PDB file of C-alpha atoms in Angstrom:
ATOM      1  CA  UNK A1126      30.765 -83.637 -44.950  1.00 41.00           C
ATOM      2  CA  UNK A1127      33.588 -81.343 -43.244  1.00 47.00           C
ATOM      3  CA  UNK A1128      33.897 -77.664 -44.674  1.00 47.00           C
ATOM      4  CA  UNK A1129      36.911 -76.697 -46.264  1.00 58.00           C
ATOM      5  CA  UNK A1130      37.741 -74.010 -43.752  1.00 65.00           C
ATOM      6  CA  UNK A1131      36.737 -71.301 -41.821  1.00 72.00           C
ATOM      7  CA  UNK A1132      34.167 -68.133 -43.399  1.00 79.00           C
ATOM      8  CA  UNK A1133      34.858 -64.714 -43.326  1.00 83.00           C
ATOM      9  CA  UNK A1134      31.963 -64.712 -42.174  1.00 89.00           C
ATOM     10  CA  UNK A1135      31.948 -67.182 -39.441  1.00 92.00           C
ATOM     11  CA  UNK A1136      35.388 -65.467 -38.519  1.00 90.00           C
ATOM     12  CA  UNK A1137      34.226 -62.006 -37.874  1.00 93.00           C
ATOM     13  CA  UNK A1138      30.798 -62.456 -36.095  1.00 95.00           C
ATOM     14  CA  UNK A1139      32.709 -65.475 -33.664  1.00 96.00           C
ATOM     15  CA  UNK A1140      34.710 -62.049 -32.766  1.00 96.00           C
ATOM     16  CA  UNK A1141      31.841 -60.068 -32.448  1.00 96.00           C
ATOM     17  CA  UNK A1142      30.715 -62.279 -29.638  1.00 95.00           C
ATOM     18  CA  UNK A1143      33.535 -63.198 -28.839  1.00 97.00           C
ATOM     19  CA  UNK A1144      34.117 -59.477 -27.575  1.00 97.00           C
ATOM     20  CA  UNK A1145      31.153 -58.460 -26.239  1.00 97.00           C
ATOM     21  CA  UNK A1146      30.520 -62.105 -23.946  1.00 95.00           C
ATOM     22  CA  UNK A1147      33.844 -61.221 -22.865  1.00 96.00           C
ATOM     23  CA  UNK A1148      33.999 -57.691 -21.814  1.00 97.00           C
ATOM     24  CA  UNK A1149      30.317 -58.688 -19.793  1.00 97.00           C
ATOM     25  CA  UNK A1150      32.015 -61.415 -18.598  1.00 94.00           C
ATOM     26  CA  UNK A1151      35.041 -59.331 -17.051  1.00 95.00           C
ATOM     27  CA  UNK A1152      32.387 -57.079 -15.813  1.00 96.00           C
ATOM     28  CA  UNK A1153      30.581 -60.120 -13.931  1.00 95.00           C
ATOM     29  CA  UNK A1154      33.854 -61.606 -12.442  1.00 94.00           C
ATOM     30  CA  UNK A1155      35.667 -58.518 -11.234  1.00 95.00           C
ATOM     31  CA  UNK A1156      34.676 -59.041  -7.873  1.00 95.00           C
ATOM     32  CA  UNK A1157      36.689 -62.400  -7.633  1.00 92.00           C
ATOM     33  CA  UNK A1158      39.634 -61.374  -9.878  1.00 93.00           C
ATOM     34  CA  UNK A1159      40.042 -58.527  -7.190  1.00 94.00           C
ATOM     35  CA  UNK A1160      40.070 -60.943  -4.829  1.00 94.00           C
ATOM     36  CA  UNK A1161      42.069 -63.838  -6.182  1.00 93.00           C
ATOM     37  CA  UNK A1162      44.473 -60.952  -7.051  1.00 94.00           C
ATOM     38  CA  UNK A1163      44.917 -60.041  -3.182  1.00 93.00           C
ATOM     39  CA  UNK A1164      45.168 -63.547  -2.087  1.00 91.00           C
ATOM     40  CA  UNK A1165      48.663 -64.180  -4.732  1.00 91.00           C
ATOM     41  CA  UNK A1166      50.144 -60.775  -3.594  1.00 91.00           C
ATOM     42  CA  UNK A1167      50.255 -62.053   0.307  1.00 89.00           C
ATOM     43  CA  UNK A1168      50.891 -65.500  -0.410  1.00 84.00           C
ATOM     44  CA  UNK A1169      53.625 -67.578  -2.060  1.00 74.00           C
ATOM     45  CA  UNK A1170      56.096 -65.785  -3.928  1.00 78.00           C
ATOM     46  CA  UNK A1171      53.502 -62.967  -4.090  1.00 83.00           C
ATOM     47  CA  UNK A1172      53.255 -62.904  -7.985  1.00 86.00           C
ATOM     48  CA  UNK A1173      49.823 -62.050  -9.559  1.00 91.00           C
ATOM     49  CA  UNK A1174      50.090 -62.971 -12.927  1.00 92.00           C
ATOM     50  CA  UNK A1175      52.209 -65.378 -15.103  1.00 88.00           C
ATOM     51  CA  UNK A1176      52.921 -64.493 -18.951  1.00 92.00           C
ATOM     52  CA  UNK A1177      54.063 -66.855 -21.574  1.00 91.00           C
ATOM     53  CA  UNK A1178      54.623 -66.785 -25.101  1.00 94.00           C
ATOM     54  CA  UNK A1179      52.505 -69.050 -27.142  1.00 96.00           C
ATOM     55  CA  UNK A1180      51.142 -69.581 -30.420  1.00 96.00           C
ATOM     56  CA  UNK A1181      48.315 -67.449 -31.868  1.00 96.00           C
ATOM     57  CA  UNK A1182      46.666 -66.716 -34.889  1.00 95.00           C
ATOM     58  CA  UNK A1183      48.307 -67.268 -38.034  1.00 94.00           C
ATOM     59  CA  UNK A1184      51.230 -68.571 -36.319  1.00 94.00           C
ATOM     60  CA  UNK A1185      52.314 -65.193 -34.715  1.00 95.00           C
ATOM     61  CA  UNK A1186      53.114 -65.794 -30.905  1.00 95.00           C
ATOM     62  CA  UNK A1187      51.449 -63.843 -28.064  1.00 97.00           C
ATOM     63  CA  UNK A1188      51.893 -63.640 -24.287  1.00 96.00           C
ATOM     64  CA  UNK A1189      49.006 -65.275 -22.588  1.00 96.00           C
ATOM     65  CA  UNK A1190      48.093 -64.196 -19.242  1.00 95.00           C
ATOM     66  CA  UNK A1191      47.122 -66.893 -16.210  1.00 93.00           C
ATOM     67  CA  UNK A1192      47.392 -66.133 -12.594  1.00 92.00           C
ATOM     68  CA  UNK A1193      50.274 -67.386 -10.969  1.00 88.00           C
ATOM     69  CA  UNK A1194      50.175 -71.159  -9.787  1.00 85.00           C
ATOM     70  CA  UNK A1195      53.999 -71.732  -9.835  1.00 82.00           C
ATOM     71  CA  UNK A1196      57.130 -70.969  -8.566  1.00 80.00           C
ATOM     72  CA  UNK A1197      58.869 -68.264 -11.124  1.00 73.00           C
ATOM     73  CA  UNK A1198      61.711 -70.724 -11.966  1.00 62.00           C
ATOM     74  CA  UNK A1199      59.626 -73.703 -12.578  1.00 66.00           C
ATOM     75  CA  UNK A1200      60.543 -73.574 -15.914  1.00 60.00           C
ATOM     76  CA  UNK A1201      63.813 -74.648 -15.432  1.00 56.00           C
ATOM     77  CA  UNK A1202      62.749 -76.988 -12.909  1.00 58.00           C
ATOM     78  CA  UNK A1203      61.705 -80.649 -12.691  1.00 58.00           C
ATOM     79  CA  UNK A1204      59.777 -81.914 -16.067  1.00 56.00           C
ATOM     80  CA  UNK A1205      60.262 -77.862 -17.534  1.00 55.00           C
ATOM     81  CA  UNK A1206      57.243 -76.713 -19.296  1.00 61.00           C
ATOM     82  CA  UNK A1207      55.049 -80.500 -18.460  1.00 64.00           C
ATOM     83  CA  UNK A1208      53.190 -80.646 -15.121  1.00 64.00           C
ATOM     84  CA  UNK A1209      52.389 -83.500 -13.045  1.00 61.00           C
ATOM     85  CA  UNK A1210      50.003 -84.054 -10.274  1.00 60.00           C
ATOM     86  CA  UNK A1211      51.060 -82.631  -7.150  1.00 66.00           C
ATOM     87  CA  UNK A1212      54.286 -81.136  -8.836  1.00 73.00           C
ATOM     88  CA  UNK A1213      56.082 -79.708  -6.246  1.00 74.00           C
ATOM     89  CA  UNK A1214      57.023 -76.648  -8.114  1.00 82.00           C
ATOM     90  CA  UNK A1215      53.000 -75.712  -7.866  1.00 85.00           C
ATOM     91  CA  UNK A1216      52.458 -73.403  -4.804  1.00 83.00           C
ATOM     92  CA  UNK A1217      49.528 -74.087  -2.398  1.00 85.00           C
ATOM     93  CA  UNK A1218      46.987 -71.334  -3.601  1.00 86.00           C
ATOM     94  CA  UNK A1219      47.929 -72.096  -7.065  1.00 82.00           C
ATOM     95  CA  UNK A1220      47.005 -75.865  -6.261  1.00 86.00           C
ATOM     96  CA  UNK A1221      43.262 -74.418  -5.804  1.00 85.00           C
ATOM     97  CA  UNK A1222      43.259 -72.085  -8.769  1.00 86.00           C
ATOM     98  CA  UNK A1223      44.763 -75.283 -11.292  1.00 84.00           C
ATOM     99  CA  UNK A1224      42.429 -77.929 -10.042  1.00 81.00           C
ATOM    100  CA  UNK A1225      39.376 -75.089 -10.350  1.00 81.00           C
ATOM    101  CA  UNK A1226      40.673 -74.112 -13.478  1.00 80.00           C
ATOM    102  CA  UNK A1227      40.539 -70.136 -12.104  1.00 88.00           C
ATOM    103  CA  UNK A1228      44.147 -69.898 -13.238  1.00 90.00           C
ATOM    104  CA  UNK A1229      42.742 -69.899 -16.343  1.00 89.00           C
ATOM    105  CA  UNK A1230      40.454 -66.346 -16.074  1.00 92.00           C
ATOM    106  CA  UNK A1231      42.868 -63.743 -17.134  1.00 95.00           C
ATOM    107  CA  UNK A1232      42.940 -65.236 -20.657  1.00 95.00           C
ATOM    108  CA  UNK A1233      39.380 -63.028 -20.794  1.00 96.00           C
ATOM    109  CA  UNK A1234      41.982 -60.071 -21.218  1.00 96.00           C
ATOM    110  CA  UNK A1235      43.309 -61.909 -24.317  1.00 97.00           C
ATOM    111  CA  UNK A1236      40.288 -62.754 -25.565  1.00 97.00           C
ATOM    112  CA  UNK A1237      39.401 -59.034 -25.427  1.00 97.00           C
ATOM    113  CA  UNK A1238      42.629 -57.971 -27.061  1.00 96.00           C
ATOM    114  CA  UNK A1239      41.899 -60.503 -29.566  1.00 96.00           C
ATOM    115  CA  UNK A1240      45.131 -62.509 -29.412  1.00 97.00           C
ATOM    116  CA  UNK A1241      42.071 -65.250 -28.453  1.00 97.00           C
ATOM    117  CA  UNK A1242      38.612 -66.486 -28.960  1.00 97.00           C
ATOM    118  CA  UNK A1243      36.012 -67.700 -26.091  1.00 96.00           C
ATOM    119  CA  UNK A1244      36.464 -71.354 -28.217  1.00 97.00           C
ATOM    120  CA  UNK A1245      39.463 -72.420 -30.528  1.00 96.00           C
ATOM    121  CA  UNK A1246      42.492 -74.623 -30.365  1.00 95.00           C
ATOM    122  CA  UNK A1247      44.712 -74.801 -27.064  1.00 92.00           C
ATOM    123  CA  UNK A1248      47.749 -71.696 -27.558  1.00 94.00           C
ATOM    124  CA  UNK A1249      50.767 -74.054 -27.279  1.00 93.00           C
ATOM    125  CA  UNK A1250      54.264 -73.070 -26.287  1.00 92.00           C
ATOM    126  CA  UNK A1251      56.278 -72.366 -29.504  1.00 89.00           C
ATOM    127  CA  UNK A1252      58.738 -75.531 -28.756  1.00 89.00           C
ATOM    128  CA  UNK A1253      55.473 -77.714 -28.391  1.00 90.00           C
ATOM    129  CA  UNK A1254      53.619 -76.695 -31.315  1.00 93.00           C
ATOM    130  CA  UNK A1255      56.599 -77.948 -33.377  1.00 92.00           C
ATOM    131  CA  UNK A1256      55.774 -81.375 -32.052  1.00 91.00           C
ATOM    132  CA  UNK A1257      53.129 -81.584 -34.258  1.00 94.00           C
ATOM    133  CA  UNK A1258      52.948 -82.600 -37.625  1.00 94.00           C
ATOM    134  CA  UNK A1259      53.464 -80.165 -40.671  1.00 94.00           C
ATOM    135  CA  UNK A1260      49.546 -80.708 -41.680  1.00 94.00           C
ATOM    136  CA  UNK A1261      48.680 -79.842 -37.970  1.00 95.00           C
ATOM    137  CA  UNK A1262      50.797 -76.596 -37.766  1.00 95.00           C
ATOM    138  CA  UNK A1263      49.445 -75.469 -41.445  1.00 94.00           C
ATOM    139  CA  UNK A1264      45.989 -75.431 -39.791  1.00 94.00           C
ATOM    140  CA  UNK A1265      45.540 -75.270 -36.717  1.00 94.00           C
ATOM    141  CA  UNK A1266      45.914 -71.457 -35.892  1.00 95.00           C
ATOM    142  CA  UNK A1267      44.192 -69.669 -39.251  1.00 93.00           C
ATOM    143  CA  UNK A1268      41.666 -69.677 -36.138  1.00 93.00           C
ATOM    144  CA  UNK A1269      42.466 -67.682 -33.339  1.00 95.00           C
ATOM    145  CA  UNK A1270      43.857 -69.944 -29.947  1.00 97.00           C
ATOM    146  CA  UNK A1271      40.605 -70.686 -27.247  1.00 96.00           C
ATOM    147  CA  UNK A1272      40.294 -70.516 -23.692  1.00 94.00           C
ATOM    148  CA  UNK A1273      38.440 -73.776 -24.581  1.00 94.00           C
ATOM    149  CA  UNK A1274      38.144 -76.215 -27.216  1.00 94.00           C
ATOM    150  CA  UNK A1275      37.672 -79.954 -28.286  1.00 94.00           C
ATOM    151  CA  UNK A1276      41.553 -80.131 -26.551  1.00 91.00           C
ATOM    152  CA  UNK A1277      40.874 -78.746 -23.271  1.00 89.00           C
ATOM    153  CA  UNK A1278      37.405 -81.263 -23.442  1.00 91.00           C
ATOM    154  CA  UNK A1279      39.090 -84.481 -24.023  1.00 92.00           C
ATOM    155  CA  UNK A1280      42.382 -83.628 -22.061  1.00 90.00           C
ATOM    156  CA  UNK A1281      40.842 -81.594 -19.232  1.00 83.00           C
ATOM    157  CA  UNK A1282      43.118 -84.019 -16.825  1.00 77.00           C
ATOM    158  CA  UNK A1283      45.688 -84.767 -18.724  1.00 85.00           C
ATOM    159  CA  UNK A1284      48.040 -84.404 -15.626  1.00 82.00           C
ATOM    160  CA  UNK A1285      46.295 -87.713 -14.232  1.00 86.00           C
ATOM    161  CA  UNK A1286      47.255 -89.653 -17.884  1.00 89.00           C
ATOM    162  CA  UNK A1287      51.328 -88.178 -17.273  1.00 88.00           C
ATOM    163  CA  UNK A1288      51.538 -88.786 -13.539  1.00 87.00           C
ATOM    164  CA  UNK A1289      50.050 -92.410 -14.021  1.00 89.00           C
ATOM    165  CA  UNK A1290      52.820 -93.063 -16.971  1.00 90.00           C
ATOM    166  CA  UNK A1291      55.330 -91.493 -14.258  1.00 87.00           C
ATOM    167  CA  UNK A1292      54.622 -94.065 -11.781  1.00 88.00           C
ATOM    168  CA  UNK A1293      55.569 -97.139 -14.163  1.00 89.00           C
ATOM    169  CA  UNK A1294      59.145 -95.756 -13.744  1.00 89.00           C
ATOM    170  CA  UNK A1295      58.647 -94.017 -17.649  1.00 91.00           C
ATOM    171  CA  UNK A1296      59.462 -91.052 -18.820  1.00 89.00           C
ATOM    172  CA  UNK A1297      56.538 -88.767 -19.140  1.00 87.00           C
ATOM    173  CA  UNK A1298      57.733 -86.546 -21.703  1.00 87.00           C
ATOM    174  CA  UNK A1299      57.822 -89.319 -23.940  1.00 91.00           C
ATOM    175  CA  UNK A1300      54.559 -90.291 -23.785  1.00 91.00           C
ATOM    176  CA  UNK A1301      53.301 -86.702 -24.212  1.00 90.00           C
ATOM    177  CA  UNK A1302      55.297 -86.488 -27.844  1.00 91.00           C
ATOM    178  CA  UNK A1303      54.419 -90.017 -28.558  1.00 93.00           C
ATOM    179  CA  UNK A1304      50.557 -90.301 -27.659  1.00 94.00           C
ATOM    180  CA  UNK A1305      49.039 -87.005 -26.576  1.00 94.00           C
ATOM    181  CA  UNK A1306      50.825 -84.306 -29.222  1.00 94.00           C
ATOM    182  CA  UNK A1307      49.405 -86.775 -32.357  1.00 95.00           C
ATOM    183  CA  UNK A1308      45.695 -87.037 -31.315  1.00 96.00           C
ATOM    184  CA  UNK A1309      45.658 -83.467 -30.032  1.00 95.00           C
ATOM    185  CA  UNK A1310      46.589 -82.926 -33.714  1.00 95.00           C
ATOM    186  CA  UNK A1311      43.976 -84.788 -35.349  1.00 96.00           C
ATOM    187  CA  UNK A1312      41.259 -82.618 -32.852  1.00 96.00           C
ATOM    188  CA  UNK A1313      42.652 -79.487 -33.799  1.00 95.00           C
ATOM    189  CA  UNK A1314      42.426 -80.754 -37.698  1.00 95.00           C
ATOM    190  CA  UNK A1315      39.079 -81.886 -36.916  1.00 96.00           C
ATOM    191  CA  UNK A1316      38.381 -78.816 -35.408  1.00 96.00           C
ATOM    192  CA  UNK A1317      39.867 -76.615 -38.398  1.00 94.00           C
ATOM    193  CA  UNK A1318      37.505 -78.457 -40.953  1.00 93.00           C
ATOM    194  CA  UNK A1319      34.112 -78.483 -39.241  1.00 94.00           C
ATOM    195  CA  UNK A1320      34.426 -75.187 -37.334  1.00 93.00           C
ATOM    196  CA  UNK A1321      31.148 -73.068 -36.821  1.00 94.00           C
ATOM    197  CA  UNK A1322      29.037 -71.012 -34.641  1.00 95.00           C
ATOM    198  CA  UNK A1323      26.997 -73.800 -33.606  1.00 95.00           C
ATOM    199  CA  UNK A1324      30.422 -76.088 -32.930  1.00 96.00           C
ATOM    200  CA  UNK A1325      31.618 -73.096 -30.701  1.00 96.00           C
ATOM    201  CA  UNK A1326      28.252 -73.382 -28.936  1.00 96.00           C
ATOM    202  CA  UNK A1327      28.314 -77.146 -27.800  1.00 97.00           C
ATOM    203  CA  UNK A1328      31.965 -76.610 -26.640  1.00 96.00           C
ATOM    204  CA  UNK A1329      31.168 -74.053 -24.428  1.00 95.00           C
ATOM    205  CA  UNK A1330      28.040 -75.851 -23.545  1.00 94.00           C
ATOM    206  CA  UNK A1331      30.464 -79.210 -23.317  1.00 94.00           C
ATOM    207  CA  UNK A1332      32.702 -76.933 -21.518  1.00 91.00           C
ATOM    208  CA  UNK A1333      29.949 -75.815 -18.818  1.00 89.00           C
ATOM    209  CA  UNK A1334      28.962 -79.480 -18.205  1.00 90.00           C
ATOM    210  CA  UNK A1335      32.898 -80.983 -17.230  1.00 85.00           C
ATOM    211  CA  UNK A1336      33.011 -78.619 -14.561  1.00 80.00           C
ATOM    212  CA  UNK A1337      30.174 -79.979 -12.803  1.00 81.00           C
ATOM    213  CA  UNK A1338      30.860 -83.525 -14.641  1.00 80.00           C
ATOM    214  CA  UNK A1339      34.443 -84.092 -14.824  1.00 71.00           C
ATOM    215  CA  UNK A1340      34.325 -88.080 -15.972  1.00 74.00           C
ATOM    216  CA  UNK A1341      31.947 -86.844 -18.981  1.00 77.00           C
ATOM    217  CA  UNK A1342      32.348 -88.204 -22.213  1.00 84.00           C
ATOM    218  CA  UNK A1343      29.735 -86.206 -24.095  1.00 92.00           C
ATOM    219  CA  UNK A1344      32.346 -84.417 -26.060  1.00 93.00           C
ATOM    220  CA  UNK A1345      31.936 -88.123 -28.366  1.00 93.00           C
ATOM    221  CA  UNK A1346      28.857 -88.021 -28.114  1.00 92.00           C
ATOM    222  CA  UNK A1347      27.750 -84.688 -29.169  1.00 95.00           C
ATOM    223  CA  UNK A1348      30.392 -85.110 -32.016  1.00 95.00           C
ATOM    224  CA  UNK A1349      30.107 -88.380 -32.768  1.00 90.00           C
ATOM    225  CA  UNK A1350      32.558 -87.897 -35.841  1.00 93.00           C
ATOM    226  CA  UNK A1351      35.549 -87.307 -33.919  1.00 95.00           C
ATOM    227  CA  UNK A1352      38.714 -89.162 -34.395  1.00 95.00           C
ATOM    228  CA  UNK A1353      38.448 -92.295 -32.079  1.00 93.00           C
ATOM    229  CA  UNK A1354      40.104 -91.881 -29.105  1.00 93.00           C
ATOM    230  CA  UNK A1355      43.170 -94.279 -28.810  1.00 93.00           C
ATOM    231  CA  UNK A1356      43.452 -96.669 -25.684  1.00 93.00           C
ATOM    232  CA  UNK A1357      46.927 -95.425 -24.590  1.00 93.00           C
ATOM    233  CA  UNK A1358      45.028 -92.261 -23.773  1.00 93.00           C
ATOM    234  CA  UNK A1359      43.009 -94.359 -21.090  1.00 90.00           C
ATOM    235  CA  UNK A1360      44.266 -94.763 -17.612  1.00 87.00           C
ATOM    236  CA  UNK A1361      43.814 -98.540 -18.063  1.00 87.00           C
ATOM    237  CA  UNK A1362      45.507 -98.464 -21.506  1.00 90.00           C
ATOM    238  CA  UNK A1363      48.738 -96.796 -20.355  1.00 91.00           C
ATOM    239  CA  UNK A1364      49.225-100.031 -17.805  1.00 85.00           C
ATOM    240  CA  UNK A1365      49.638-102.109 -21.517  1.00 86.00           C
ATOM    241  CA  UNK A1366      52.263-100.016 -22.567  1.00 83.00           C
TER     242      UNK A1366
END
């Protein structure tokens, strides 16, 4: 049976190690931030980091930091705040950091700030998160935004599911309000109800294993409770659309 919500509990020791995984972890990578930092500032438009407000806990927006990837006006470029595969607006290095997900490191330096968690819900954009439903958005941050989660799991590539509804001539920000935004929302309710420090474990476990097993679908079977995954959310299933 799914909890009723988060513990106090449960909420202050996920921070606990939450903090101390992540200031070891900054230790352990400060070699290739330093690097990766020196390779943006002589390439491209030599920006190091990107900030962006998104949603955090309790529904109070943050900046979230990623290193750069795109050009500085890409949001008022091309599809705006969606990406595509090979989106022109994405610079060459960045490329390399998106598809290794190393854009994604700096977040650490939320996560020790505590505007995030190691695992948690995705921090959307404040004009996306009111896409989802008013059941989603009364749950879905009284836990604090991840650099992972059951989201980032099952949409790791989401970009392949939008370009692929691109190339039947459709528009692709349709189909992310129409298919992706409403079973996103059932994760993140899903999430909200059965949260817990084992949970957190097998999705950074889960998390762990994509990288070296992209086509994985162990996220269903390790949580075999999950909202079923609708076919419009399969490569094959957007072609009957």
């Amino acid at each position: 049976m799914a909890q009723a919500a988060p513990s106090g509990f449960y909420l202050f020791t996920k921070r606990m190690f939450d903090l101390m995984l992540a200031l070891v972890g900054f230790i352990i990578i400060s070699p290739v931030f330093l690097c990766i930092m020196i390779l943006l500032k002589v390439t491209g438009e030599k920006e190091i980091f990107y900030l962006q407000e998104r949603m955090g806990l309790n529904n109070k927006p943050f900046y979230i930091y990623k290193f750069a990837t795109m050009l500085k006006d890409s949001p008022n470029m091309g599809n705006k705040t969606l990406t595509v595969r090979n989106d022109p607006r994405i610079t060459k290095v960045g490329r390399i950091l998106r598809i290794t997900k190393i854009n994604e490191l700096p977040q650490i330096l939320n996560v020790i700030k505590g505007d995030m968690a190691l695992v948690g819900p995705r921090p959307l954009l404040v004009k996306s998160f009111q896409n989802y439903t008013p059941e989603v958005q009364a749950v879905i941050y009284k836990n604090r935004p991840g650099i992972t989660g059951l989201g980032s799991l099952v949409f790791r590539d989401e970009e392949r599911l939008v370009t692929a509804y691109k190339k039947l001539g459709k528009d692709p920000v349709q189909y992310y309000r129409t298919y992706i935004y409403p079973y996103k929302g059932a994760l993140e309710q899903w999430y909200y109800h059965n949260a817990s420090l084992l949970v957190d474990f097998k999705i950074l476990f889960l998390t762990f294993w994509s990288l070296v097993n992209s086509n994985s679908e162990m996220v269903y079977k390790t949580f075999n409770n999950l909202p079923i995954k609708p076919a419009s959310l399969t490569l094959s299933g957007i072609k009957e659309l």
